[in-house]
Amino acid sequence: MTFTLAIVGRPNVGKSTLFNRLVGRKLALVDDQPGVTRDLREGDGRIHDLRFTVIDTAGLEDVTDDSLQGRMRRLTERAVDMADVCLFLIDGRAGLTATDRVFAEILRRKNARVILGVNKAEGRAGEAGVIEAWELGLGEPLALSAEHGEGMDELYHVLRPIGEEFRERAEADAPVVDIDVPEDEAEEEADPQAHKPTEKHPLQIAVIGRPNAGKSTLINKILGEDRLLTGPEAGITRDAISIRADWMGTPIRIFDTAGMRKKSKIDDKLEKLSVADGLRAVRFAEVVVVLLDVEIPFEQQDLRIADFAETEGRAVVVAVNKWDLEDEKQEKLAELKEMFERLLPQLRGAPLVTVSAKTGRGLDRLHDAILKAHDIWNRRVPTARLNSWLGAMTEAHPPPAPGGRRIRLRYMTQVKTRPPGFVVMCSHPEDMPDSYKRYLVNGLRDHFDMPGTPIRLTLRSQGDKNPYKEKKNWGAPSRLRKHLDKKKD
């Protein structure tokens, strides 16, 4: 059992920089402009041998209405309630502000366990801020520099007693259970199905789409709580936020990503960073849910996003959101299926699910579609079945003979999963037309029930594996080879 540390403070005091320092990676977006962070981002923090969960929060602002800043503040206050200890960060160079004093009083009223940190305290410019921080009455301030890593030892010595307290509490609460596992069950547990989601290896899901498609709202409904910041404004989400949860009995780690617009329409540096963060989340995911808006489905940007997920080799599920707003559901569903097959032929057979993130309708179907897509993505076909199928396919439709040279398909095997990858040994692979490759890929989808998943098919010549193909006299004794070489000269 580890404790949770929430980093709170005004905008632009360096919370995300300190978060990245504690987790040891650049997870949170960092920029000079204030208010970059909007959602709660969790990470596994570490200082020397101390482990804990760290939460990066949005900058606290003195706003209490339903504006975007007001909703961000309520989310941060919720993080304070969730956390075991708060690191209240102020800017040592700017000194104390009226806003700092307001939020110090809020933390006192919440009876939160607070550590006061003065960031940007390196050099003489920050010394005055450290002295001034005593006025808040939150104990001895820690002089920190998140950018340069200064003050981490001092923070470790403050957090270590808290870590020991939680460790002792966990040991006292843990029941002592002696389980005698039968030998056959032990062997079964030692060889589980590797691709089945577990608590240790949850199913990785990324939700992507254009701005205002409802990605954060959908994830909140899956989680059963308002964990992510939502609202009518487009482009609220900036960071790719990952959250662990149990969804209908399936351990998942789900990524919320920033809305993706066309590159030509993105001028803001921060939006470019947000989109790049979302694309990185796709590469980490196993299943990608492409979320569309039912009122404007399959726009050009939707097609680019879906094609990117397929190119990256992820299992893809297409979900159409805001289905509760549609009146003519049967006609609209038929139209969506026709557009899907016509505009995304590379994802032929992928699941198309209608959902309502607002009401929760269709989430059970989405869950089942994700599990099925993940199972197909991990599927392995026996070599004997593959070669039997290959023989039937070539007999029904023989390969072409470009330039009068017949291409012979000799052997086929599956070399990888996630996504399924196959190798066909053949003659003249460089002459094989793309149309025949598509014929084989579509046949694999239909015969082995692998709709929608990306399939990688590679053609190789058997000569590629012969290391002596270009060598002469390779089998002769060394003296004979020298004699033959001399005679040749």
Protein backbone atom coordinates (compact mmCIF):
# COMPACT_ATOMS: atom_id res chain seq x y z
CA MET A 1 0.00 0.00 0.00
CA THR A 2 1.47 3.36 -1.07
CA PHE A 3 0.35 6.87 -0.29
CA THR A 4 -0.95 9.47 -2.78
CA LEU A 5 0.70 12.88 -3.20
CA ALA A 6 -1.23 15.67 -4.95
CA ILE A 7 0.73 18.66 -6.28
CA VAL A 8 -1.44 21.79 -6.06
CA GLY A 9 -0.87 25.49 -6.56
CA ARG A 10 -1.48 28.50 -8.79
CA PRO A 11 -1.03 28.21 -12.57
CA ASN A 12 2.53 28.28 -13.86
CA VAL A 13 4.34 27.56 -10.59
CA GLY A 14 5.94 24.40 -12.03
CA LYS A 15 3.59 21.62 -10.92
CA SER A 16 3.85 19.62 -14.15
CA THR A 17 7.63 20.02 -14.26
CA LEU A 18 7.87 18.64 -10.71
CA PHE A 19 5.44 15.83 -11.63
CA ASN A 20 7.68 14.81 -14.54
CA ARG A 21 10.69 14.93 -12.23
CA LEU A 22 9.03 12.61 -9.69
CA VAL A 23 7.80 10.04 -12.25
CA GLY A 24 11.11 10.14 -14.13
CA ARG A 25 9.51 10.77 -17.53
CA LYS A 26 8.03 13.66 -19.50
CA LEU A 27 4.42 12.53 -19.11
CA ALA A 28 2.78 15.90 -18.49
CA LEU A 29 2.83 18.68 -21.07
CA VAL A 30 4.98 21.63 -20.00
CA ASP A 31 4.88 25.12 -21.52
CA ASP A 32 5.64 28.68 -20.43
CA GLN A 33 2.03 29.79 -20.75
CA PRO A 34 -0.14 29.29 -17.64
CA GLY A 35 -3.05 26.85 -17.44
CA VAL A 36 -1.59 24.06 -19.59
CA THR A 37 -2.78 21.27 -17.25
CA ARG A 38 -6.54 20.87 -16.98
CA ASP A 39 -7.19 17.27 -15.94
CA LEU A 40 -5.83 15.14 -13.11
CA ARG A 41 -2.87 13.08 -14.26
CA GLU A 42 -1.62 10.20 -12.11
CA GLY A 43 1.83 8.62 -12.20
CA ASP A 44 4.11 6.32 -10.22
CA GLY A 45 6.41 8.64 -8.28
CA ARG A 46 9.81 7.68 -6.97
CA ILE A 47 12.50 9.34 -4.85
CA HIS A 48 15.37 6.97 -4.08
CA ASP A 49 13.72 3.89 -2.48
CA LEU A 50 10.41 5.64 -1.75
CA ARG A 51 7.42 4.74 -3.99
CA PHE A 52 4.11 6.59 -4.11
CA THR A 53 1.34 7.76 -6.44
CA VAL A 54 1.65 11.38 -7.56
CA ILE A 55 -1.19 13.49 -9.03
CA ASP A 56 -0.63 16.53 -11.24
CA THR A 57 -3.51 19.01 -10.97
CA ALA A 58 -4.81 22.07 -12.77
CA GLY A 59 -3.72 25.49 -11.56
CA LEU A 60 -5.94 26.81 -8.77
CA GLU A 61 -7.76 30.02 -9.64
CA ASP A 62 -10.05 32.12 -7.46
CA VAL A 63 -13.17 31.21 -9.47
CA THR A 64 -16.21 29.30 -8.20
CA ASP A 65 -18.72 29.51 -11.09
CA ASP A 66 -19.42 26.94 -13.82
CA SER A 67 -16.84 28.37 -16.20
CA LEU A 68 -13.95 26.21 -17.44
CA GLN A 69 -11.68 27.62 -14.70
CA GLY A 70 -14.35 26.94 -12.08
CA ARG A 71 -14.71 23.31 -13.19
CA MET A 72 -10.93 22.93 -13.18
CA ARG A 73 -10.80 24.24 -9.61
CA ARG A 74 -13.47 21.78 -8.43
CA LEU A 75 -11.51 18.92 -10.02
CA THR A 76 -8.36 20.04 -8.20
CA GLU A 77 -10.22 20.30 -4.88
CA ARG A 78 -11.42 16.76 -5.48
CA ALA A 79 -7.80 15.66 -5.90
CA VAL A 80 -7.04 17.24 -2.51
CA ASP A 81 -9.81 15.13 -0.96
CA MET A 82 -8.49 11.97 -2.68
CA ALA A 83 -4.84 12.49 -1.72
CA ASP A 84 -3.16 11.43 1.51
CA VAL A 85 -0.81 14.41 1.43
CA CYS A 86 -0.71 17.64 -0.61
CA LEU A 87 2.40 19.40 -1.84
CA PHE A 88 1.35 23.05 -2.02
CA LEU A 89 3.68 24.70 -4.51
CA ILE A 90 4.36 28.43 -4.80
CA ASP A 91 6.67 30.39 -7.09
CA GLY A 92 9.79 31.49 -5.19
CA ARG A 93 10.68 34.17 -7.73
CA ALA A 94 7.22 35.73 -7.84
CA GLY A 95 6.82 35.53 -4.04
CA LEU A 96 3.53 35.17 -2.18
CA THR A 97 0.38 36.36 -3.93
CA ALA A 98 -3.14 36.95 -2.69
CA THR A 99 -4.22 33.77 -4.51
CA ASP A 100 -1.59 31.74 -2.65
CA ARG A 101 -2.97 32.98 0.67
CA VAL A 102 -6.56 32.13 -0.36
CA PHE A 103 -5.69 28.55 -1.25
CA ALA A 104 -3.52 28.07 1.82
CA GLU A 105 -6.63 28.89 3.85
CA ILE A 106 -8.69 26.40 1.79
CA LEU A 107 -6.16 23.65 2.53
CA ARG A 108 -6.31 24.47 6.25
CA ARG A 109 -10.11 24.28 6.25
CA LYS A 110 -9.99 20.87 4.56
CA ASN A 111 -7.65 19.62 7.33
CA ALA A 112 -5.36 18.33 4.61
CA ARG A 113 -1.88 17.13 5.41
CA VAL A 114 0.17 19.76 3.60
CA ILE A 115 3.82 20.10 2.64
CA LEU A 116 4.77 23.62 1.55
CA GLY A 117 7.17 23.74 -1.41
CA VAL A 118 8.79 26.82 -2.90
CA ASN A 119 9.67 26.08 -6.52
CA LYS A 120 12.13 28.02 -8.71
CA ALA A 121 14.15 28.66 -5.54
CA GLU A 122 17.55 28.14 -7.14
CA GLY A 123 19.94 31.08 -6.75
CA ARG A 124 19.42 34.34 -4.91
CA ALA A 125 16.25 35.18 -6.82
CA GLY A 126 14.31 32.49 -4.94
CA GLU A 127 15.68 33.05 -1.43
CA ALA A 128 13.24 35.86 -0.67
CA GLY A 129 10.31 33.66 -1.71
CA VAL A 130 11.41 30.89 0.69
CA ILE A 131 11.55 33.36 3.61
CA GLU A 132 8.22 34.92 2.65
CA ALA A 133 6.53 31.47 2.52
CA TRP A 134 6.73 31.22 6.32
CA GLU A 135 3.82 33.71 6.47
CA LEU A 136 1.39 31.02 5.27
CA GLY A 137 1.68 29.14 8.57
CA LEU A 138 2.00 25.73 6.88
CA GLY A 139 5.28 24.76 8.48
CA GLU A 140 8.82 24.94 7.18
CA PRO A 141 8.93 25.56 3.43
CA LEU A 142 11.05 23.32 1.21
CA ALA A 143 13.27 25.09 -1.31
CA LEU A 144 12.86 23.22 -4.61
CA SER A 145 13.88 23.49 -8.22
CA ALA A 146 11.80 21.09 -10.31
CA GLU A 147 13.70 22.00 -13.46
CA HIS A 148 17.16 21.36 -12.00
CA GLY A 149 16.27 18.63 -9.47
CA GLU A 150 17.31 20.62 -6.40
CA GLY A 151 15.63 19.88 -3.06
CA MET A 152 14.68 16.28 -3.90
CA ASP A 153 16.66 14.92 -0.93
CA GLU A 154 14.83 17.27 1.45
CA LEU A 155 11.48 16.24 -0.03
CA TYR A 156 12.46 12.59 0.42
CA HIS A 157 13.17 13.06 4.14
CA VAL A 158 9.77 14.75 4.61
CA LEU A 159 7.85 12.06 2.69
CA ARG A 160 9.68 9.04 4.09
CA PRO A 161 7.86 8.97 7.49
CA ILE A 162 4.55 9.12 5.61
CA GLY A 163 5.60 6.16 3.46
CA GLU A 164 6.62 4.14 6.51
CA GLU A 165 3.31 4.97 8.21
CA PHE A 166 1.33 3.60 5.25
CA ARG A 167 3.55 0.53 4.96
CA GLU A 168 3.02 -0.33 8.64
CA ARG A 169 -0.71 0.23 8.26
CA ALA A 170 -0.83 -2.09 5.24
CA GLU A 171 1.10 -4.82 7.06
CA ALA A 172 -1.24 -4.57 10.07
CA ASP A 173 -4.37 -4.79 7.89
CA ALA A 174 -3.15 -7.61 5.63
CA PRO A 175 -4.68 -10.99 6.55
CA VAL A 176 -2.38 -13.99 6.87
CA VAL A 177 -3.60 -16.67 4.46
CA ASP A 178 -1.86 -19.96 3.80
CA ILE A 179 -3.03 -21.40 0.50
CA ASP A 180 -1.99 -24.87 -0.59
CA VAL A 181 -2.16 -24.85 -4.39
CA PRO A 182 -2.53 -28.32 -5.94
CA GLU A 183 0.20 -29.26 -8.39
CA ASP A 184 -2.04 -29.31 -11.44
CA GLU A 185 -3.54 -25.90 -10.59
CA ALA A 186 -0.08 -24.44 -10.03
CA GLU A 187 0.95 -25.57 -13.50
CA GLU A 188 -2.20 -24.07 -14.98
CA GLU A 189 -1.54 -20.72 -13.29
CA ALA A 190 2.05 -20.73 -14.50
CA ASP A 191 0.88 -20.90 -18.11
CA PRO A 192 -2.10 -18.53 -18.50
CA GLN A 193 -3.40 -17.17 -21.78
CA ALA A 194 -0.98 -14.31 -22.18
CA HIS A 195 -3.34 -11.94 -23.95
CA LYS A 196 -6.15 -12.07 -21.38
CA PRO A 197 -6.37 -8.80 -19.40
CA THR A 198 -5.27 -9.04 -15.76
CA GLU A 199 -4.73 -6.60 -12.91
CA LYS A 200 -1.01 -6.69 -13.63
CA HIS A 201 -1.46 -6.36 -17.39
CA PRO A 202 -4.75 -4.50 -18.00
CA LEU A 203 -6.28 -4.06 -21.42
CA GLN A 204 -4.86 -0.82 -22.92
CA ILE A 205 -7.57 1.26 -24.63
CA ALA A 206 -7.12 4.65 -26.31
CA VAL A 207 -10.14 6.81 -27.21
CA ILE A 208 -9.38 9.17 -30.09
CA GLY A 209 -11.39 11.46 -32.35
CA ARG A 210 -12.03 15.03 -33.40
CA PRO A 211 -12.59 17.80 -30.82
CA ASN A 212 -15.96 17.77 -29.03
CA ALA A 213 -16.82 14.21 -30.07
CA GLY A 214 -17.45 13.33 -26.41
CA LYS A 215 -14.32 11.34 -25.54
CA SER A 216 -13.97 12.57 -21.94
CA THR A 217 -17.71 12.20 -21.31
CA LEU A 218 -17.60 8.61 -22.59
CA ILE A 219 -14.68 7.71 -20.32
CA ASN A 220 -16.37 9.31 -17.30
CA LYS A 221 -19.43 7.16 -17.97
CA ILE A 222 -17.25 4.03 -18.24
CA LEU A 223 -15.54 4.92 -14.94
CA GLY A 224 -18.83 5.75 -13.24
CA GLU A 225 -17.52 9.11 -11.94
CA ASP A 226 -16.64 12.59 -13.19
CA ARG A 227 -12.93 11.91 -13.26
CA LEU A 228 -12.17 13.93 -16.41
CA LEU A 229 -12.93 17.56 -17.16
CA THR A 230 -15.85 17.94 -19.58
CA GLY A 231 -17.95 20.77 -20.98
CA PRO A 232 -19.46 22.29 -24.12
CA GLU A 233 -16.15 23.89 -25.14
CA ALA A 234 -14.17 22.10 -27.85
CA GLY A 235 -10.59 21.13 -27.09
CA ILE A 236 -10.82 20.94 -23.28
CA THR A 237 -8.54 17.89 -23.01
CA ARG A 238 -4.86 18.59 -23.59
CA ASP A 239 -2.86 15.78 -21.98
CA ALA A 240 -3.30 12.11 -22.88
CA ILE A 241 -4.64 11.00 -19.48
CA SER A 242 -4.42 7.30 -18.58
CA ILE A 243 -6.68 5.85 -15.89
CA ARG A 244 -6.84 2.32 -14.48
CA ALA A 245 -10.28 0.88 -13.82
CA ASP A 246 -12.38 -2.29 -13.75
CA TRP A 247 -14.96 -2.13 -16.54
CA MET A 248 -17.63 -4.81 -16.27
CA GLY A 249 -15.10 -7.24 -14.80
CA THR A 250 -12.30 -6.39 -17.27
CA PRO A 251 -9.16 -4.68 -15.89
CA ILE A 252 -8.44 -1.76 -18.23
CA ARG A 253 -6.13 1.18 -18.60
CA ILE A 254 -7.95 3.76 -20.69
CA PHE A 255 -6.38 6.81 -22.36
CA ASP A 256 -8.28 10.03 -22.93
CA THR A 257 -6.68 12.05 -25.73
CA ALA A 258 -6.91 15.57 -27.09
CA GLY A 259 -9.19 16.19 -30.07
CA MET A 260 -7.30 15.92 -33.35
CA ARG A 261 -7.80 18.53 -36.04
CA LYS A 262 -6.15 18.90 -39.44
CA LYS A 263 -2.50 19.96 -39.29
CA SER A 264 -3.26 22.95 -41.51
CA LYS A 265 -5.71 24.28 -38.90
CA ILE A 266 -3.32 23.95 -35.95
CA ASP A 267 -1.28 27.08 -35.29
CA ASP A 268 -0.96 26.87 -31.52
CA LYS A 269 2.22 25.20 -30.26
CA LEU A 270 0.36 23.75 -27.27
CA GLU A 271 -2.27 22.10 -29.47
CA LYS A 272 0.51 20.50 -31.51
CA LEU A 273 2.00 19.09 -28.31
CA SER A 274 -1.43 17.81 -27.25
CA VAL A 275 -2.03 16.02 -30.55
CA ALA A 276 1.48 14.50 -30.47
CA ASP A 277 0.73 13.25 -26.94
CA GLY A 278 -2.48 11.64 -28.19
CA LEU A 279 -0.70 9.92 -31.09
CA ARG A 280 1.84 8.56 -28.61
CA ALA A 281 -1.04 7.10 -26.56
CA VAL A 282 -2.27 5.26 -29.68
CA ARG A 283 1.13 3.57 -29.97
CA PHE A 284 0.86 2.39 -26.35
CA ALA A 285 -2.69 1.10 -26.77
CA GLU A 286 -3.86 -2.36 -27.78
CA VAL A 287 -7.38 -1.36 -28.84
CA VAL A 288 -8.19 2.07 -30.28
CA VAL A 289 -11.77 3.37 -30.09
CA VAL A 290 -12.33 5.92 -32.87
CA LEU A 291 -15.18 8.08 -31.59
CA LEU A 292 -17.39 9.84 -34.16
CA ASP A 293 -20.13 12.42 -33.80
CA VAL A 294 -23.41 11.07 -35.21
CA GLU A 295 -24.30 14.49 -36.65
CA ILE A 296 -21.07 14.75 -38.71
CA PRO A 297 -19.67 11.19 -39.05
CA PHE A 298 -16.83 10.06 -41.28
CA GLU A 299 -15.45 13.48 -42.08
CA GLN A 300 -12.01 13.64 -43.68
CA GLN A 301 -10.28 13.98 -40.32
CA ASP A 302 -12.17 10.96 -38.93
CA LEU A 303 -10.88 8.89 -41.84
CA ARG A 304 -7.30 10.05 -41.24
CA ILE A 305 -7.55 9.18 -37.54
CA ALA A 306 -8.93 5.70 -38.24
CA ASP A 307 -6.30 5.09 -40.92
CA PHE A 308 -3.54 6.14 -38.50
CA ALA A 309 -4.75 3.60 -35.91
CA GLU A 310 -4.77 0.85 -38.58
CA THR A 311 -1.31 1.86 -39.86
CA GLU A 312 0.04 1.62 -36.31
CA GLY A 313 -1.26 -1.95 -36.18
CA ARG A 314 -3.81 -1.42 -33.40
CA ALA A 315 -7.13 -3.25 -33.09
CA VAL A 316 -9.81 -0.72 -34.04
CA VAL A 317 -13.39 -0.24 -32.86
CA VAL A 318 -15.48 2.56 -34.39
CA ALA A 319 -18.02 4.08 -31.98
CA VAL A 320 -20.66 6.62 -33.03
CA ASN A 321 -21.52 8.91 -30.12
CA LYS A 322 -24.60 11.05 -29.31
CA TRP A 323 -26.93 8.30 -30.56
CA ASP A 324 -29.61 9.56 -28.16
CA LEU A 325 -29.99 12.67 -30.38
CA GLU A 326 -30.82 10.63 -33.48
CA ASP A 327 -34.51 10.19 -34.34
CA GLU A 328 -34.38 7.92 -37.41
CA LYS A 329 -32.08 5.29 -35.89
CA GLN A 330 -32.58 2.42 -38.37
CA GLU A 331 -32.08 4.58 -41.45
CA LYS A 332 -29.07 6.32 -39.89
CA LEU A 333 -27.46 3.01 -38.89
CA ALA A 334 -27.78 1.65 -42.43
CA GLU A 335 -26.25 4.85 -43.77
CA LEU A 336 -23.34 4.62 -41.31
CA LYS A 337 -22.57 1.02 -42.25
CA GLU A 338 -22.59 1.87 -45.97
CA MET A 339 -20.25 4.84 -45.41
CA PHE A 340 -17.95 2.73 -43.22
CA GLU A 341 -17.53 -0.02 -45.83
CA ARG A 342 -17.03 2.49 -48.63
CA LEU A 343 -14.69 4.97 -46.94
CA LEU A 344 -12.62 2.62 -44.76
CA PRO A 345 -12.07 -0.57 -46.78
CA GLN A 346 -8.81 -1.24 -44.89
CA LEU A 347 -10.93 -1.81 -41.75
CA ARG A 348 -13.52 -4.02 -43.44
CA GLY A 349 -15.41 -5.97 -40.79
CA ALA A 350 -14.28 -3.86 -37.81
CA PRO A 351 -16.98 -3.34 -35.15
CA LEU A 352 -19.27 -0.33 -35.58
CA VAL A 353 -21.06 0.47 -32.30
CA THR A 354 -23.58 3.21 -31.52
CA VAL A 355 -23.33 4.71 -28.03
CA SER A 356 -24.52 7.62 -25.93
CA ALA A 357 -21.82 8.89 -23.59
CA LYS A 358 -24.40 11.10 -21.90
CA THR A 359 -26.90 8.34 -21.00
CA GLY A 360 -24.62 5.29 -21.02
CA ARG A 361 -26.65 3.44 -23.65
CA GLY A 362 -24.61 1.02 -25.74
CA LEU A 363 -21.62 0.77 -23.37
CA ASP A 364 -22.20 -2.97 -22.90
CA ARG A 365 -22.00 -3.46 -26.68
CA LEU A 366 -18.88 -1.32 -26.81
CA HIS A 367 -17.28 -3.43 -24.06
CA ASP A 368 -18.04 -6.68 -25.93
CA ALA A 369 -16.76 -5.24 -29.23
CA ILE A 370 -13.46 -4.16 -27.61
CA LEU A 371 -12.90 -7.60 -26.08
CA LYS A 372 -13.64 -9.34 -29.39
CA ALA A 373 -11.32 -7.00 -31.32
CA HIS A 374 -8.57 -7.60 -28.75
CA ASP A 375 -9.03 -11.37 -29.00
CA ILE A 376 -8.78 -11.29 -32.82
CA TRP A 377 -5.72 -9.04 -32.59
CA ASN A 378 -4.00 -11.74 -30.51
CA ARG A 379 -5.18 -14.70 -32.62
CA ARG A 380 -2.71 -17.35 -33.84
CA VAL A 381 -3.52 -19.77 -36.70
CA PRO A 382 -1.79 -23.20 -36.83
CA THR A 383 0.66 -23.62 -39.71
CA ALA A 384 -1.06 -26.78 -40.99
CA ARG A 385 -4.39 -24.96 -41.35
CA LEU A 386 -2.68 -22.02 -43.05
CA ASN A 387 -1.03 -24.17 -45.69
CA SER A 388 -4.19 -26.13 -46.33
CA TRP A 389 -6.01 -22.83 -46.83
CA LEU A 390 -3.20 -21.46 -49.04
CA GLY A 391 -3.46 -24.47 -51.32
CA ALA A 392 -7.20 -23.98 -51.72
CA MET A 393 -6.77 -20.26 -52.42
CA THR A 394 -4.12 -20.73 -55.09
CA GLU A 395 -6.15 -23.52 -56.72
CA ALA A 396 -9.25 -21.32 -56.85
CA HIS A 397 -7.31 -18.33 -58.14
CA PRO A 398 -3.70 -19.04 -59.21
CA PRO A 399 -1.09 -16.28 -58.86
CA PRO A 400 -0.30 -14.28 -62.00
CA ALA A 401 2.66 -14.94 -64.28
CA PRO A 402 4.19 -11.51 -65.03
CA GLY A 403 6.67 -11.70 -67.91
CA GLY A 404 5.78 -15.36 -68.37
CA ARG A 405 7.28 -16.34 -65.01
CA ARG A 406 4.79 -18.17 -62.81
CA ILE A 407 4.87 -17.11 -59.13
CA ARG A 408 4.69 -20.22 -56.96
CA LEU A 409 3.44 -19.94 -53.36
CA ARG A 410 5.22 -22.76 -51.53
CA TYR A 411 4.75 -22.30 -47.80
CA MET A 412 3.01 -20.04 -45.27
CA THR A 413 3.35 -19.49 -41.54
CA GLN A 414 2.29 -16.95 -38.91
CA VAL A 415 5.32 -15.20 -37.41
CA LYS A 416 3.65 -12.80 -34.95
CA THR A 417 0.46 -11.58 -33.34
CA ARG A 418 -0.62 -8.12 -32.12
CA PRO A 419 -1.44 -7.63 -35.03
CA PRO A 420 -1.36 -10.97 -36.87
CA GLY A 421 1.64 -11.18 -39.22
CA PHE A 422 2.14 -13.86 -41.87
CA VAL A 423 5.04 -14.82 -44.14
CA VAL A 424 4.58 -16.58 -47.50
CA MET A 425 7.62 -18.25 -49.09
CA CYS A 426 7.34 -17.93 -52.84
CA SER A 427 9.24 -17.43 -56.06
CA HIS A 428 9.67 -13.90 -57.46
CA PRO A 429 8.02 -12.04 -54.52
CA GLU A 430 8.97 -8.69 -56.02
CA ASP A 431 6.67 -9.38 -59.00
CA MET A 432 3.57 -10.12 -56.92
CA PRO A 433 0.89 -7.47 -57.63
CA ASP A 434 -0.84 -5.72 -54.72
CA SER A 435 -4.22 -6.97 -55.91
CA TYR A 436 -3.22 -10.58 -55.22
CA LYS A 437 -1.89 -9.63 -51.77
CA ARG A 438 -5.27 -8.06 -51.00
CA TYR A 439 -6.93 -11.26 -52.23
CA LEU A 440 -4.91 -13.28 -49.71
CA VAL A 441 -5.49 -10.81 -46.85
CA ASN A 442 -9.24 -10.73 -47.45
CA GLY A 443 -9.23 -14.52 -47.59
CA LEU A 444 -7.46 -14.67 -44.22
CA ARG A 445 -10.08 -12.35 -42.72
CA ASP A 446 -13.01 -14.37 -44.05
CA HIS A 447 -11.74 -17.92 -43.51
CA PHE A 448 -10.15 -17.49 -40.06
CA ASP A 449 -12.72 -15.01 -38.70
CA MET A 450 -10.39 -12.01 -38.33
CA PRO A 451 -12.60 -9.09 -39.40
CA GLY A 452 -11.34 -5.55 -38.96
CA THR A 453 -7.96 -6.30 -37.43
CA PRO A 454 -4.81 -5.14 -39.28
CA ILE A 455 -3.09 -8.05 -41.04
CA ARG A 456 0.55 -7.88 -42.11
CA LEU A 457 1.45 -10.15 -45.06
CA THR A 458 5.09 -10.46 -46.19
CA LEU A 459 6.29 -12.33 -49.27
CA ARG A 460 9.79 -13.82 -49.24
CA SER A 461 11.91 -15.78 -51.62
CA GLN A 462 13.39 -19.02 -50.36
CA GLY A 463 16.70 -17.83 -51.72
CA ASP A 464 16.68 -15.06 -49.09
CA LYS A 465 17.49 -17.68 -46.46
CA ASN A 466 20.41 -19.29 -48.34
CA PRO A 467 23.63 -17.70 -47.00
CA TYR A 468 25.71 -19.43 -49.71
CA LYS A 469 23.58 -18.38 -52.67
CA GLU A 470 26.21 -15.98 -54.11
CA LYS A 471 29.25 -18.07 -53.05
CA LYS A 472 30.98 -20.55 -55.34
CA ASN A 473 32.99 -23.64 -54.34
CA TRP A 474 31.75 -23.19 -50.75
CA GLY A 475 31.81 -26.94 -50.14
CA ALA A 476 35.36 -27.61 -51.37
CA PRO A 477 38.29 -28.05 -48.98
CA SER A 478 40.34 -24.94 -48.32
CA ARG A 479 43.38 -26.14 -50.33
CA LEU A 480 41.19 -27.01 -53.32
CA ARG A 481 39.47 -23.61 -53.13
CA LYS A 482 42.86 -21.86 -53.20
CA HIS A 483 43.96 -24.01 -56.15
CA LEU A 484 40.74 -23.24 -58.04
CA ASP A 485 41.05 -19.51 -57.29
CA LYS A 486 44.72 -19.49 -58.47
CA LYS A 487 43.83 -21.39 -61.61
CA LYS A 488 41.00 -18.95 -62.26
CA ASP A 489 43.42 -16.01 -62.01
